[in-house]
Rosetta silent file (secondary structure, phi, psi, omega in degrees, C-alpha in Angstrom):
SEQUENCE: QEPVAQLLDIPELSLASVQEHWSTVLKEVEPPWVRMSLKNAHVHDVQDNTIVLSFPSAFHRDKVAKGEGAHKLEEVVDEELRRSLVLNS
SCORE:     score description
SCORE:     0.000 S_00000001
   1 L     0.000  161.795  132.297  164.250  109.969 -108.778 S_00000001
   2 L   -54.321  122.823 -179.799  163.514  109.720 -104.939 S_00000001
   3 L   -93.831  129.198  148.844  159.850  108.479 -103.304 S_00000001
   4 L   -41.830   -4.344  -37.656  158.577  111.385 -101.797 S_00000001
   5 L   157.957   14.190  179.027  156.773  109.302  -98.551 S_00000001
   6 L     8.842   83.555 -174.294  157.523  110.723  -95.369 S_00000001
   7 L   -52.496  103.633  160.008  157.329  107.763  -92.544 S_00000001
   8 L   -43.964  170.651  175.350  154.341  108.671  -89.936 S_00000001
   9 L  -151.111   97.998 -108.306  154.981  108.483  -86.910 S_00000001
  10 L  -148.909  113.617 -172.190  151.757  106.088  -85.380 S_00000001
  11 L   -96.596  -26.618 -170.010  152.614  105.292  -81.487 S_00000001
  12 L  -163.692  109.893 -125.457  149.841  102.678  -81.785 S_00000001
  13 L   -87.641   99.555 -178.752  148.517  100.849  -84.711 S_00000001
  14 L  -151.270  164.225 -157.003  144.064  101.291  -84.648 S_00000001
  15 H   -46.696  -49.879 -173.515  140.845  101.185  -85.845 S_00000001
  16 H   -65.591  -70.181 -177.556  141.213  105.719  -85.421 S_00000001
  17 H   -52.687  -11.754  176.813  144.955  105.628  -86.337 S_00000001
  18 H   -85.607  -45.812 -137.323  144.749  103.732  -90.008 S_00000001
  19 H   -75.291  -58.155 -129.504  141.606  106.093  -90.878 S_00000001
  20 H   -70.189  -25.053 -157.931  143.446  109.311  -89.789 S_00000001
  21 L  -113.422   42.993 -159.711  146.790  108.494  -92.118 S_00000001
  22 L  -106.126  -50.855 -151.223  144.607  106.869  -94.879 S_00000001
  23 H   -91.635  -50.624 -167.949  144.808  109.689  -97.310 S_00000001
  24 H   -39.386  -41.616 -164.383  148.483  109.696  -96.691 S_00000001
  25 H  -102.469  -32.920  163.858  148.814  105.845  -97.617 S_00000001
  26 H   -55.264  -31.001 -168.107  145.939  106.311 -101.159 S_00000001
  27 L   -89.254    3.673 -137.006  148.675  109.016 -102.062 S_00000001
  28 L  -122.379  -73.815  159.484  151.407  106.611 -102.081 S_00000001
  29 L    -6.174  125.786  163.032  149.525  103.476 -103.933 S_00000001
  30 L  -175.307  124.962   76.564  150.645  102.138 -107.490 S_00000001
  31 L   -91.769 -174.068  116.534  149.678  101.499 -110.306 S_00000001
  32 H    47.669 -117.203  174.433  146.938  104.004 -110.660 S_00000001
  33 H   -81.621    1.002  163.978  144.051  101.737 -111.115 S_00000001
  34 H   -52.263  -64.206 -167.219  145.090  100.132 -107.326 S_00000001
  35 H   -45.701  -98.379  171.998  144.911  103.761 -106.394 S_00000001
  36 H   -24.062  -26.331  174.495  141.160  104.476 -107.876 S_00000001
  37 H   -88.549  -14.622 -179.687  139.777  101.351 -106.118 S_00000001
  38 H   -88.071  -35.343 -164.058  140.811  102.166 -102.989 S_00000001
  39 H   -39.569  -35.213 -167.084  139.561  105.833 -102.793 S_00000001
  40 L   -97.499   77.842  150.264  136.044  103.521 -102.973 S_00000001
  41 L  -140.432 -177.304 -171.987  137.135  101.313  -99.920 S_00000001
  42 E  -173.380  125.738  166.120  136.854  102.246  -96.192 S_00000001
  43 L   -37.682   64.899 -157.753  138.792  101.051  -93.218 S_00000001
  44 L   -68.154  -38.101  177.790  136.076   98.938  -91.580 S_00000001
  45 L   173.096  132.849  159.367  138.243   97.898  -88.413 S_00000001
  46 L   -75.962   85.418 -161.435  142.069   97.031  -87.565 S_00000001
  47 L  -112.543  126.627 -155.032  142.992   93.647  -85.713 S_00000001
  48 L    21.804 -128.637 -178.524  145.623   93.055  -84.646 S_00000001
  49 L   -94.111   58.104 -166.220  148.107   92.928  -87.310 S_00000001
  50 E  -146.821  143.369  152.218  145.139   92.494  -90.354 S_00000001
  51 E  -120.145  155.004 -172.957  143.106   96.026  -91.763 S_00000001
  52 L  -127.706   62.237  -64.971  140.212   95.319  -93.156 S_00000001
  53 L  -163.894  125.012  174.745  138.963   97.064  -95.333 S_00000001
  54 E  -108.528  148.687 -158.451  135.112   96.888  -97.368 S_00000001
  55 L  -130.354  138.292  170.822  134.724   98.300 -101.169 S_00000001
  56 L   -62.123   -6.112  157.700  131.232   98.857 -102.237 S_00000001
  57 L   178.383  179.193 -142.338  131.595   95.900 -105.122 S_00000001
  58 L   -97.403  -60.953  154.305  133.639   92.884 -105.658 S_00000001
  59 H    -3.770  -63.897  175.699  135.081   94.984 -109.460 S_00000001
  60 H  -105.127   48.398  151.706  137.347   97.053 -106.403 S_00000001
  61 H  -124.124  -29.420  179.429  137.544   94.962 -104.366 S_00000001
  62 H   -82.377    5.295 -170.682  139.292   92.148 -106.902 S_00000001
  63 L  -109.750    2.125  165.558  141.623   95.275 -108.872 S_00000001
  64 L  -107.126  -52.398  171.739  143.178   95.681 -104.867 S_00000001
  65 L    -7.234  -73.901 -115.654  142.721   91.769 -103.823 S_00000001
  66 L  -111.545  154.274 -173.433  144.088   90.023 -106.391 S_00000001
  67 L    60.615 -125.822 -177.361  148.397   90.129 -107.433 S_00000001
  68 L    -8.777  -83.397  174.318  149.458   93.237 -107.798 S_00000001
  69 H   -31.781  -58.268 -164.123  147.183   95.564 -106.107 S_00000001
  70 H  -110.139    7.753  118.980  147.598   94.036 -102.857 S_00000001
  71 H   -38.948  -74.688  159.116  151.498   93.621 -103.052 S_00000001
  72 H    61.988 -125.623  141.226  151.299   97.063 -103.491 S_00000001
  73 H   -67.658 -105.767  -98.098  149.579   98.271 -100.516 S_00000001
  74 H   -96.914   16.622  168.314  150.703   96.452  -98.589 S_00000001
  75 H   -50.396  -70.362  174.533  154.386   97.430  -99.684 S_00000001
  76 H    -7.692  -75.258  163.407  153.038  101.240  -98.528 S_00000001
  77 H   -43.646  -50.793  148.906  151.823  100.110  -95.317 S_00000001
  78 H   -44.489  -91.212 -177.063  154.577   98.680  -94.202 S_00000001
  79 H    -9.243  -77.454  177.008  156.465  102.254  -95.652 S_00000001
  80 H   -51.969  -82.995 -149.783  154.127  104.290  -94.470 S_00000001
  81 H   -71.419  -36.321  167.557  152.380  103.439  -91.221 S_00000001
  82 L    76.501   36.031  174.569  155.939  101.410  -90.291 S_00000001
  83 L  -145.488  121.319  179.273  153.939   98.238  -89.612 S_00000001
  84 L   -82.090  138.600  157.091  154.167   95.074  -91.818 S_00000001
  85 L  -148.113  160.683  158.556  150.551   93.998  -92.237 S_00000001
  86 E   -98.725 -176.994 -164.906  148.025   92.071  -94.212 S_00000001
  87 E  -101.095  123.510  134.769  144.919   93.729  -96.139 S_00000001
  88 L  -119.985  123.644 -177.273  141.773   91.807  -95.676 S_00000001
  89 L   -85.054    0.000    0.000  138.850   92.243  -98.049 S_00000001
C-alpha cells in the first residue's frame, strides 16, 4: 500500500506556514496515540530548524516527546514540509 501523503510546496519555513499546514502533518502521523496527543498541542514557534510545540499537559507532551512519538513526528514533518526539523516541546 502506497502512502497517500502529498508533498507541500512551502517556500519559506515560518510559524504561519507551519500552522497553515499542521493539519496535514497531523493526518499522517502514526501511531494513533501520538496523533491524539498532538491534537492537544499548539505550534508555538519556529526557530531556524526547530518547531516549538506547547502542550496543555505533561502527559500529552511526554507521549509525543519520548521514544517512537518524536521519531515518527519528525519523519512526517520531514516528508510533508520537505524540511529536516527538530521538535522541541
